Coordinates of C-alpha atoms in Angstrom, one line a residue:
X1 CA 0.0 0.0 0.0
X2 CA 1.6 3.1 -1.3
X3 CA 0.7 7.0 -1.4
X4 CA 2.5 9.8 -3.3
X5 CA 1.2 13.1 -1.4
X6 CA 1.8 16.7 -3.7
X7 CA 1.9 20.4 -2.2
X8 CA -2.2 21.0 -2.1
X9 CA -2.8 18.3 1.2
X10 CA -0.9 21.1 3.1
X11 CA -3.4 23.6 2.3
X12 CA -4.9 25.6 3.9
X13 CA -1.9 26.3 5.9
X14 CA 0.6 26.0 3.6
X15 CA 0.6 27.5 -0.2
X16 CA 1.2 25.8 -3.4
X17 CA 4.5 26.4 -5.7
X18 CA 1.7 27.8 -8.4
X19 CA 4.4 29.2 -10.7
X20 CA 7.5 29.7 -8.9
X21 CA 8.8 27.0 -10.5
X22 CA 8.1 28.6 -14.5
X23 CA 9.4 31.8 -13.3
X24 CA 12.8 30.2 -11.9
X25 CA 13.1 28.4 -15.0
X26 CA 12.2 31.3 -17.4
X27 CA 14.7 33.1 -15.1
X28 CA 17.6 30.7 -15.7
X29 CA 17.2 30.9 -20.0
X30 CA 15.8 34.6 -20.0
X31 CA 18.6 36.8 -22.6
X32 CA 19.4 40.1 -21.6
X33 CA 20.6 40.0 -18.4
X34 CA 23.1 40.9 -16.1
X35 CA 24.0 38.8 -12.8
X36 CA 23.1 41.9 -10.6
X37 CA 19.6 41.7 -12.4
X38 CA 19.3 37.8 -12.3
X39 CA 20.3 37.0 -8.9
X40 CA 17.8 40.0 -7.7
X41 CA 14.7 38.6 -10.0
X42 CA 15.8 35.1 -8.7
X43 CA 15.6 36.0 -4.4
X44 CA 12.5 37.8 -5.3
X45 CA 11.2 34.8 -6.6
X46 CA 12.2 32.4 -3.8
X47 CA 11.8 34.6 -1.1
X48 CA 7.8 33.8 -2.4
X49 CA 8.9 30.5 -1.8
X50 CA 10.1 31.1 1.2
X51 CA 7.2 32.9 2.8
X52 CA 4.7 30.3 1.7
X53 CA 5.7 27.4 2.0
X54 CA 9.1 27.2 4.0
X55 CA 9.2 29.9 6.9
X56 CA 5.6 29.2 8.4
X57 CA 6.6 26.0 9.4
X58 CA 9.2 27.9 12.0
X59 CA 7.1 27.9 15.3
X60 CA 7.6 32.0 15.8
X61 CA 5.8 32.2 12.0
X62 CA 2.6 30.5 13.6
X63 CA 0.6 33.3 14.7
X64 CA -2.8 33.9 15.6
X65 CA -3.8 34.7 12.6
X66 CA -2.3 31.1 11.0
X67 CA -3.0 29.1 14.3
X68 CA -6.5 28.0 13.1
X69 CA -5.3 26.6 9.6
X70 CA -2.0 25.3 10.7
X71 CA -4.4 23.0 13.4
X72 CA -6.9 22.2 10.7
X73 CA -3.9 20.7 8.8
X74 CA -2.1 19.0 11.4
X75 CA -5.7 17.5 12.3
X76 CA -6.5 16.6 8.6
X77 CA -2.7 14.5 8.0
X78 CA -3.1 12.5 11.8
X79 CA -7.0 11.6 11.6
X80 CA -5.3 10.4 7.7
X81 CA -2.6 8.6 9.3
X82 CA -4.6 7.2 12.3
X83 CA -6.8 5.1 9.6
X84 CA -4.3 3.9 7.7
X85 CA -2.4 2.6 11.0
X86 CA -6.1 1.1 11.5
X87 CA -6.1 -0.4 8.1
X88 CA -2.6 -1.9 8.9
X89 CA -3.6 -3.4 12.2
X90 CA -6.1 -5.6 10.3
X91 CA -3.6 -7.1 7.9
X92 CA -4.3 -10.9 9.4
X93 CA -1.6 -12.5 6.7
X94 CA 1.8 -12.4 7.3
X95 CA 2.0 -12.6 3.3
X96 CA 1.4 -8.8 3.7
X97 CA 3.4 -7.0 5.8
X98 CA 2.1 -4.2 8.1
X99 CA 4.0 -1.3 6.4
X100 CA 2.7 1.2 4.1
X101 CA 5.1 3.9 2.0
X102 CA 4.3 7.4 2.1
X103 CA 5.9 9.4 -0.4
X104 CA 5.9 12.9 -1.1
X105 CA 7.3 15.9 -3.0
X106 CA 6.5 18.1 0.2
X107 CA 9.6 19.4 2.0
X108 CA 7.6 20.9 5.1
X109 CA 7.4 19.3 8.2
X110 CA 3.6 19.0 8.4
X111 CA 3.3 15.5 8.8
X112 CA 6.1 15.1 11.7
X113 CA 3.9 17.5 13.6
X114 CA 0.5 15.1 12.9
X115 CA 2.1 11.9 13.5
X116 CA 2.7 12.7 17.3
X117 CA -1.0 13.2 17.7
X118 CA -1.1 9.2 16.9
X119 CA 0.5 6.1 17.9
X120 CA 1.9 5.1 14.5
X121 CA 5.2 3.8 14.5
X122 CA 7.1 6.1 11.8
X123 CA 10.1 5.5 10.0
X124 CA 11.3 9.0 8.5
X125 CA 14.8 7.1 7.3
X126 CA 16.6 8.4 10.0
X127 CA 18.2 6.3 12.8
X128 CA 20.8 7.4 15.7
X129 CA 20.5 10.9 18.0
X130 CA 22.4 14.0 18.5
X131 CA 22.2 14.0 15.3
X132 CA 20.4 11.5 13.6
X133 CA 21.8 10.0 10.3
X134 CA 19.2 9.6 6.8
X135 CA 19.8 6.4 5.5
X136 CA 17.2 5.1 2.8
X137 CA 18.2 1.5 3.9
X138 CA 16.4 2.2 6.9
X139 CA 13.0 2.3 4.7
X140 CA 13.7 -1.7 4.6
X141 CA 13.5 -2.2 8.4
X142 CA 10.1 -3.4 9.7
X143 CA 9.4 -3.0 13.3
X144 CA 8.3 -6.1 16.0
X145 CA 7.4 -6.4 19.2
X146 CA 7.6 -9.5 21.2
X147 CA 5.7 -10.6 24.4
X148 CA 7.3 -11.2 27.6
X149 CA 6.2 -14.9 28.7
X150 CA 5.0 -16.1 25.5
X151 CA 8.3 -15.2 23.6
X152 CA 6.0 -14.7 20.3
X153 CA 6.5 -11.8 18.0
X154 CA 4.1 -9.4 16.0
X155 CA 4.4 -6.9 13.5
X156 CA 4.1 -3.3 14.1
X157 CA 2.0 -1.2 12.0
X158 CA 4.5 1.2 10.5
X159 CA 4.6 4.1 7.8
X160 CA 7.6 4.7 5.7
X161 CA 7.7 8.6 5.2
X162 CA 10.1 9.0 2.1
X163 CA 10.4 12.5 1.1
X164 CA 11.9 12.6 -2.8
X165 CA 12.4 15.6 -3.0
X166 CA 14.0 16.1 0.4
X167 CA 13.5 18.6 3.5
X168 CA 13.9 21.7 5.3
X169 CA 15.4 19.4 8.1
X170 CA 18.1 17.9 6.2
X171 CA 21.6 18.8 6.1
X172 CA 25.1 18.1 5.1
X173 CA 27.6 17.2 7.8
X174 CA 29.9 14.3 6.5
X175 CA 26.1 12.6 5.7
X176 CA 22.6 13.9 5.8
X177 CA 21.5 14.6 9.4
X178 CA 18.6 16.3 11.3
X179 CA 18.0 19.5 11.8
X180 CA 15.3 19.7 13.9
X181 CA 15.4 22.7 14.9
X182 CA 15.8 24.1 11.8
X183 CA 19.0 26.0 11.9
X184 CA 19.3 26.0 8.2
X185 CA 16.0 27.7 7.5
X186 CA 16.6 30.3 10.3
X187 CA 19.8 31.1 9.0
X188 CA 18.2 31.7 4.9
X189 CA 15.9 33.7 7.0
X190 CA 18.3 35.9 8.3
X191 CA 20.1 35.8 5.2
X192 CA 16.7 37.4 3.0
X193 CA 15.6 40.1 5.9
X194 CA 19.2 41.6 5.1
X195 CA 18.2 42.0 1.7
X196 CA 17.0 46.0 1.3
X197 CA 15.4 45.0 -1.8
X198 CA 13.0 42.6 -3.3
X199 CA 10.4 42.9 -5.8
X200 CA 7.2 41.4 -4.1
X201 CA 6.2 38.9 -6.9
X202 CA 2.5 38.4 -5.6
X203 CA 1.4 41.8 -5.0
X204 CA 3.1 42.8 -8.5
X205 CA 1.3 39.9 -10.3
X206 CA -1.8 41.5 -9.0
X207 CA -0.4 44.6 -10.1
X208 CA -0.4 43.7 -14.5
X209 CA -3.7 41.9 -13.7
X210 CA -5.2 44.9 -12.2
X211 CA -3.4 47.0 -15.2
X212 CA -5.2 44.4 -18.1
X213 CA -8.3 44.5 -16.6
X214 CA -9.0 41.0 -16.3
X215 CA -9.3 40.8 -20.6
X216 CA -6.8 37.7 -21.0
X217 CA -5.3 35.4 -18.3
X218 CA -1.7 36.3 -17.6
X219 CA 1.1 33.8 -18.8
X220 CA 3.6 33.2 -16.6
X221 CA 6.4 34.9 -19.1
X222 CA 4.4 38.2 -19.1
X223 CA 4.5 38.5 -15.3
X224 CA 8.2 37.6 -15.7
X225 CA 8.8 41.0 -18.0
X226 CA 6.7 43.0 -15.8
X227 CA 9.1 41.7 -13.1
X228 CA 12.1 42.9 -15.2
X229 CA 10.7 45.6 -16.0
X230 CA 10.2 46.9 -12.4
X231 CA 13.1 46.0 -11.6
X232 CA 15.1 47.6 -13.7
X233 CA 13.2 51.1 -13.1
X234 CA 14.4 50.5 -9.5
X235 CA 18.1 50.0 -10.6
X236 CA 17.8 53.1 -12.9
X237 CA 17.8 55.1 -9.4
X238 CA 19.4 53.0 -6.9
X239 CA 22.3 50.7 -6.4
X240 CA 22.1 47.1 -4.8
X241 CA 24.9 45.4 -2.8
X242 CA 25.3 42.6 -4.7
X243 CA 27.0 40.6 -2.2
X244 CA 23.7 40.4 0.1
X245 CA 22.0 38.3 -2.9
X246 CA 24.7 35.9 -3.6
X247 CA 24.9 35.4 0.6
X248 CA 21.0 35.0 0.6
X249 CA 21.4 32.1 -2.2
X250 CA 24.7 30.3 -0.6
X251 CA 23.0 30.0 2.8
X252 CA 19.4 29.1 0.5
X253 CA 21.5 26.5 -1.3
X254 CA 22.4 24.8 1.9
X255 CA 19.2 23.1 2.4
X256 CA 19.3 19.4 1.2
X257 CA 16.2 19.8 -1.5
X258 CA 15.3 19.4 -5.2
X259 CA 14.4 23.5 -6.6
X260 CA 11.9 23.8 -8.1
X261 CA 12.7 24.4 -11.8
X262 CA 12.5 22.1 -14.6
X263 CA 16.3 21.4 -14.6
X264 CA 14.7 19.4 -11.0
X265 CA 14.6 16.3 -13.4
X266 CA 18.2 16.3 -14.0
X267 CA 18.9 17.1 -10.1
X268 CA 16.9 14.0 -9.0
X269 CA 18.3 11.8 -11.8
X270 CA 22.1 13.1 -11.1
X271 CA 22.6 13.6 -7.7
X272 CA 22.4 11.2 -4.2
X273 CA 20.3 10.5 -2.4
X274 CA 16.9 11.8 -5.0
X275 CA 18.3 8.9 -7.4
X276 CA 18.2 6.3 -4.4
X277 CA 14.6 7.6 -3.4
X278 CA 13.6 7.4 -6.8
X279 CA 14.6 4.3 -7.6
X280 CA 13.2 3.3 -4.2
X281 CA 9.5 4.9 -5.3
X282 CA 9.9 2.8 -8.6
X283 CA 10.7 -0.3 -7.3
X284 CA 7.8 -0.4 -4.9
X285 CA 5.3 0.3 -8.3
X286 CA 7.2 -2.8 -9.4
X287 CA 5.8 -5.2 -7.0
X288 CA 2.8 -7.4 -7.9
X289 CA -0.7 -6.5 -6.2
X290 CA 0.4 -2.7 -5.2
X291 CA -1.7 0.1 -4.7
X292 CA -1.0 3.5 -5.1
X293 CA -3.5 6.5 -3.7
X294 CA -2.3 9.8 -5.2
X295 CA -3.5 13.0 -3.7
X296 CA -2.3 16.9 -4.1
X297 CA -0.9 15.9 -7.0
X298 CA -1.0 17.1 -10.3
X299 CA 1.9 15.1 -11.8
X300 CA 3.5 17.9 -13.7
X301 CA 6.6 16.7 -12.3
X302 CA 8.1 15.4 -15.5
X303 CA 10.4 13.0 -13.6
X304 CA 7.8 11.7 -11.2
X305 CA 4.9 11.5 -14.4
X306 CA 7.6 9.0 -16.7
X307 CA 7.8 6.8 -13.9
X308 CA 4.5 6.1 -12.7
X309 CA 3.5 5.8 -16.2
X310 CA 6.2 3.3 -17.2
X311 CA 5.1 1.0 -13.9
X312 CA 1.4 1.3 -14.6
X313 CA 2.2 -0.3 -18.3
X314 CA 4.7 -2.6 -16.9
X315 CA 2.9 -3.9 -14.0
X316 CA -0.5 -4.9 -15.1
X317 CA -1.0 -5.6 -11.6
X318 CA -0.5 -2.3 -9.9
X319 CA -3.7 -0.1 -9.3
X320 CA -3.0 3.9 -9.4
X321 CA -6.2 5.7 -8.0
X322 CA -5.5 9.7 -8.1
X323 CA -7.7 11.8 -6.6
X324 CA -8.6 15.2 -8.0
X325 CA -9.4 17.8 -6.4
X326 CA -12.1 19.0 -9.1
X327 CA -12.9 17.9 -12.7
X328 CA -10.4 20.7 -14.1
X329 CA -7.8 19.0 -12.4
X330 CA -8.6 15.6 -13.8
X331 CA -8.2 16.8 -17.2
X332 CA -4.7 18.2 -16.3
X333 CA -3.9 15.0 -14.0
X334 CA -4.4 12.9 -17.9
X335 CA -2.8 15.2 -20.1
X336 CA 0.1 15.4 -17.6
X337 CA 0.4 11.4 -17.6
X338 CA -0.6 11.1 -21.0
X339 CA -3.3 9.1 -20.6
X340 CA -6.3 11.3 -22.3
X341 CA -7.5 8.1 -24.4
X342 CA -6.8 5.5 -21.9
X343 CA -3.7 3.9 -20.3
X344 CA -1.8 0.6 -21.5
X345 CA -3.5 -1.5 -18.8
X346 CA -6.1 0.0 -18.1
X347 CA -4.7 0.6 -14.2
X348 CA -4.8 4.5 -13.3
X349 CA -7.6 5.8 -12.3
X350 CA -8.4 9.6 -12.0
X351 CA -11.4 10.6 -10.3
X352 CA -12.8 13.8 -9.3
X353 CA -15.8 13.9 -6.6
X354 CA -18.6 13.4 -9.2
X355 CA -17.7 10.5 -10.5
X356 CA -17.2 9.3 -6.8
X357 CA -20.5 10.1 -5.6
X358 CA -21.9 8.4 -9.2
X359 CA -19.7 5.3 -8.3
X360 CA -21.0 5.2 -4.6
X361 CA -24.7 5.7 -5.8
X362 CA -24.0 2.0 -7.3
X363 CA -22.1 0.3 -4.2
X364 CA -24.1 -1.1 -1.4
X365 CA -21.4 -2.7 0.6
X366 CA -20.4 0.6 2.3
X367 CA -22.0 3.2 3.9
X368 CA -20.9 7.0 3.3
X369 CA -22.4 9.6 5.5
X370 CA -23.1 13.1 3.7
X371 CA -21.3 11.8 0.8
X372 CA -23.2 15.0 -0.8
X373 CA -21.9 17.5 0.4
X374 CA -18.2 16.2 -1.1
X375 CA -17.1 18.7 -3.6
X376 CA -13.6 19.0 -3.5
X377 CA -11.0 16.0 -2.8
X378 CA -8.8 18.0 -0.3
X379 CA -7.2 15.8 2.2
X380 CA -10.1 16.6 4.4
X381 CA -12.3 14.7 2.2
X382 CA -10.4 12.1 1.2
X383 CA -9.9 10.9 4.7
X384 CA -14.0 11.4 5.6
X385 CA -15.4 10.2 2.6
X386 CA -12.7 7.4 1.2
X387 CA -10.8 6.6 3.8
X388 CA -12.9 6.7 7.0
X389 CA -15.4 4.5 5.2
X390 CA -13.1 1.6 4.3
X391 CA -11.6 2.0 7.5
X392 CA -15.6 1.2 9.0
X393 CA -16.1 -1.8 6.6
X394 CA -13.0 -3.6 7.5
X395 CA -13.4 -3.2 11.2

């Protein structure tokens, strides 16, 4: 039992990388540029980054205007991993072992925070203290427990948490350790509020939109030469210390992570331990009678689309059931895996919460309460109306 979370089961507390990662790669191939101009254009881009998706998950960023959504999400990802601890528990065989993976492309430290509201046994792939060391080897160990006068052992339910494209906690030291405390992101912190300037991509995206009148949808290259545009108005009348951007990406560098760009693919592909973890995610596809539960996810990792695609045709056996979170999302979730006329076997499955409700309104071996009132599959609702429900008919 496998399940590849994506960036929208953090929301609402958390934002999505929208299009960060078309303006960092537009950035990278853009002509016309100096490195002054680049390297400004590029912190202005990450320090959006930064503040949505990185920085709130310092405790001092939770304030009381966050406090209600960052509980809401903490509550949504335990209540997810209680039920799936439940659906471990019943696992009667030892044919299947009481372990399910848990990947993600998230590199917030949501779920660390939900798991200590349950009693899961969690295995992040770290092992040791002061600091502990990542190994992916440790994704291989299962966990036992044996009683004291019958000398008999049993399986512990246990979730693998494999993050692919790493996390704000790792960091180099001889090997990948822990950084709990999050040393590393305090320090980029430090590193950005130094910086006197930076063009604030969101309010000036609202800016052009504001400007067009709403007449045509903005590409993400236009808001890119509105952004150079501004910019260099500001650099017309004022000089930048260069040095404070280059410090600001050094100590942003420093955090073990994929970018997001589209040279990510190459990053993954190239460099240990994303090759490891990816061969890791692809080898578990490979085994007979898998399933996979997809959520948050749109697939338009490139990287991440190939190989789920290539195992779903290979392994006529393996089950892919992506939720989406409407029926928009479910045409992008095909074209992105190429799958608009159908897939090899037959085995992916993208559904949106109307075709759910029309598939329940033909079951009648399980019972969902106020399956009407789903309309979005946001981790909320796939834990209440998927989850919670199978959970119920195999207890």
């Amino acid at each position: 039992m496998n399940f590849l979370f994506g960036s929208g089961l953090s929301r609402p507390y958390l934002s999505t990388l929208g299009e960060i990662e078309t303006w960092l790669t537009d950035l990278n191939t853009r002509p016309g540029l100096n490195d002054v101009e680049r390297d400004t254009l590029r912190c202005s881009i990450i320090n959006e980054y930064l503040q949505g998706v990185i920085l709130p998950n310092l405790q001092e960023k939770i304030n009381d205007d966050l406090k209600g959504y960052y509980d809401e999400t903490i509550d949504n990802y335990a209540s997810f991993l209680h039920n799936i601890g439940i659906l471990l528990l019943q696992r009667r065989m030892n044919l299947c072992h009481k372990t399910a993976n848990l990947f993600t492309t998230n590199i917030d430290m949501l779920i660390e925070a939900a798991v200590r509201k349950t009693k899961l046994e969690f295995n992040d792939g770290f092992a040791g203290r002061k600091p502990a060391i990542f190994d992916e080897g440790n994704f291989s160990k299962m966990q036992s427990k044996v009683s004291m006068h019958l000398q008999k052992f049993h399986e512990i339910p246990t979730v693998n948490y494999i993050k692919l494209h790493g996390s704000i906690n790792w960091k180099y030291d001889e090997a990948i350790v822990a950084d709990d405390d999050l040393d590393t992101v305090k320090k980029v912190m430090d590193a950005f509020v130094s910086i006197p300037f930076l063009l604030n991509v969101r309010s000036e995206k609202q800016k052009i939109a504001k400007e067009k009148g709403g007449q045509s949808p903005l590409s993400p290259s236009d808001i890119m030469s509105h952004l150079i545009s501004e910019l260099k108005k500001h650099l017309k009348d004022n000089e930048i210390d260069h040095s404070l951007y280059l410090s600001a990406l050094k100590a942003y560098s420093e955090i073990i992570m994929v970018n997001p760009t589209k040279s990510k693919f190459r990053e993954t592909v190239m460099d240990l331990p994303f090759y490891e973890l990816m061969r890791l995610f692809s080898n578990e596809l490979e085994k007979p009678n898998t399933i996979l539960f997809v959520g948050g996810f749109s697939f338009a990792d490139e990287h991440l689309s190939k190989i789920t695609l290539r195992a779903a045709n290979n392994n006529p056996t393996l089950l892919i059931v992506v939720f989406a979170y409407q029926q928009a999302d479910k045409v992008l979730i095909e074209k992105n895996l190429n799958i608009e006329e159908g897939c090899q076997n037959g085995n992916i499955c993208v559904l949106c919460p109307e075709e759910y409700k029309e598939c329940y309104s033909q079951m009648n071996d399980m019972k969902i309460d106020n399956i009407d009132s789903l309309k979005h599959f946001d981790l909320a609702s796939i834990d209440k109306f998927v989850f919670q429900p199978i959970v119920s008919s195999v207890s």
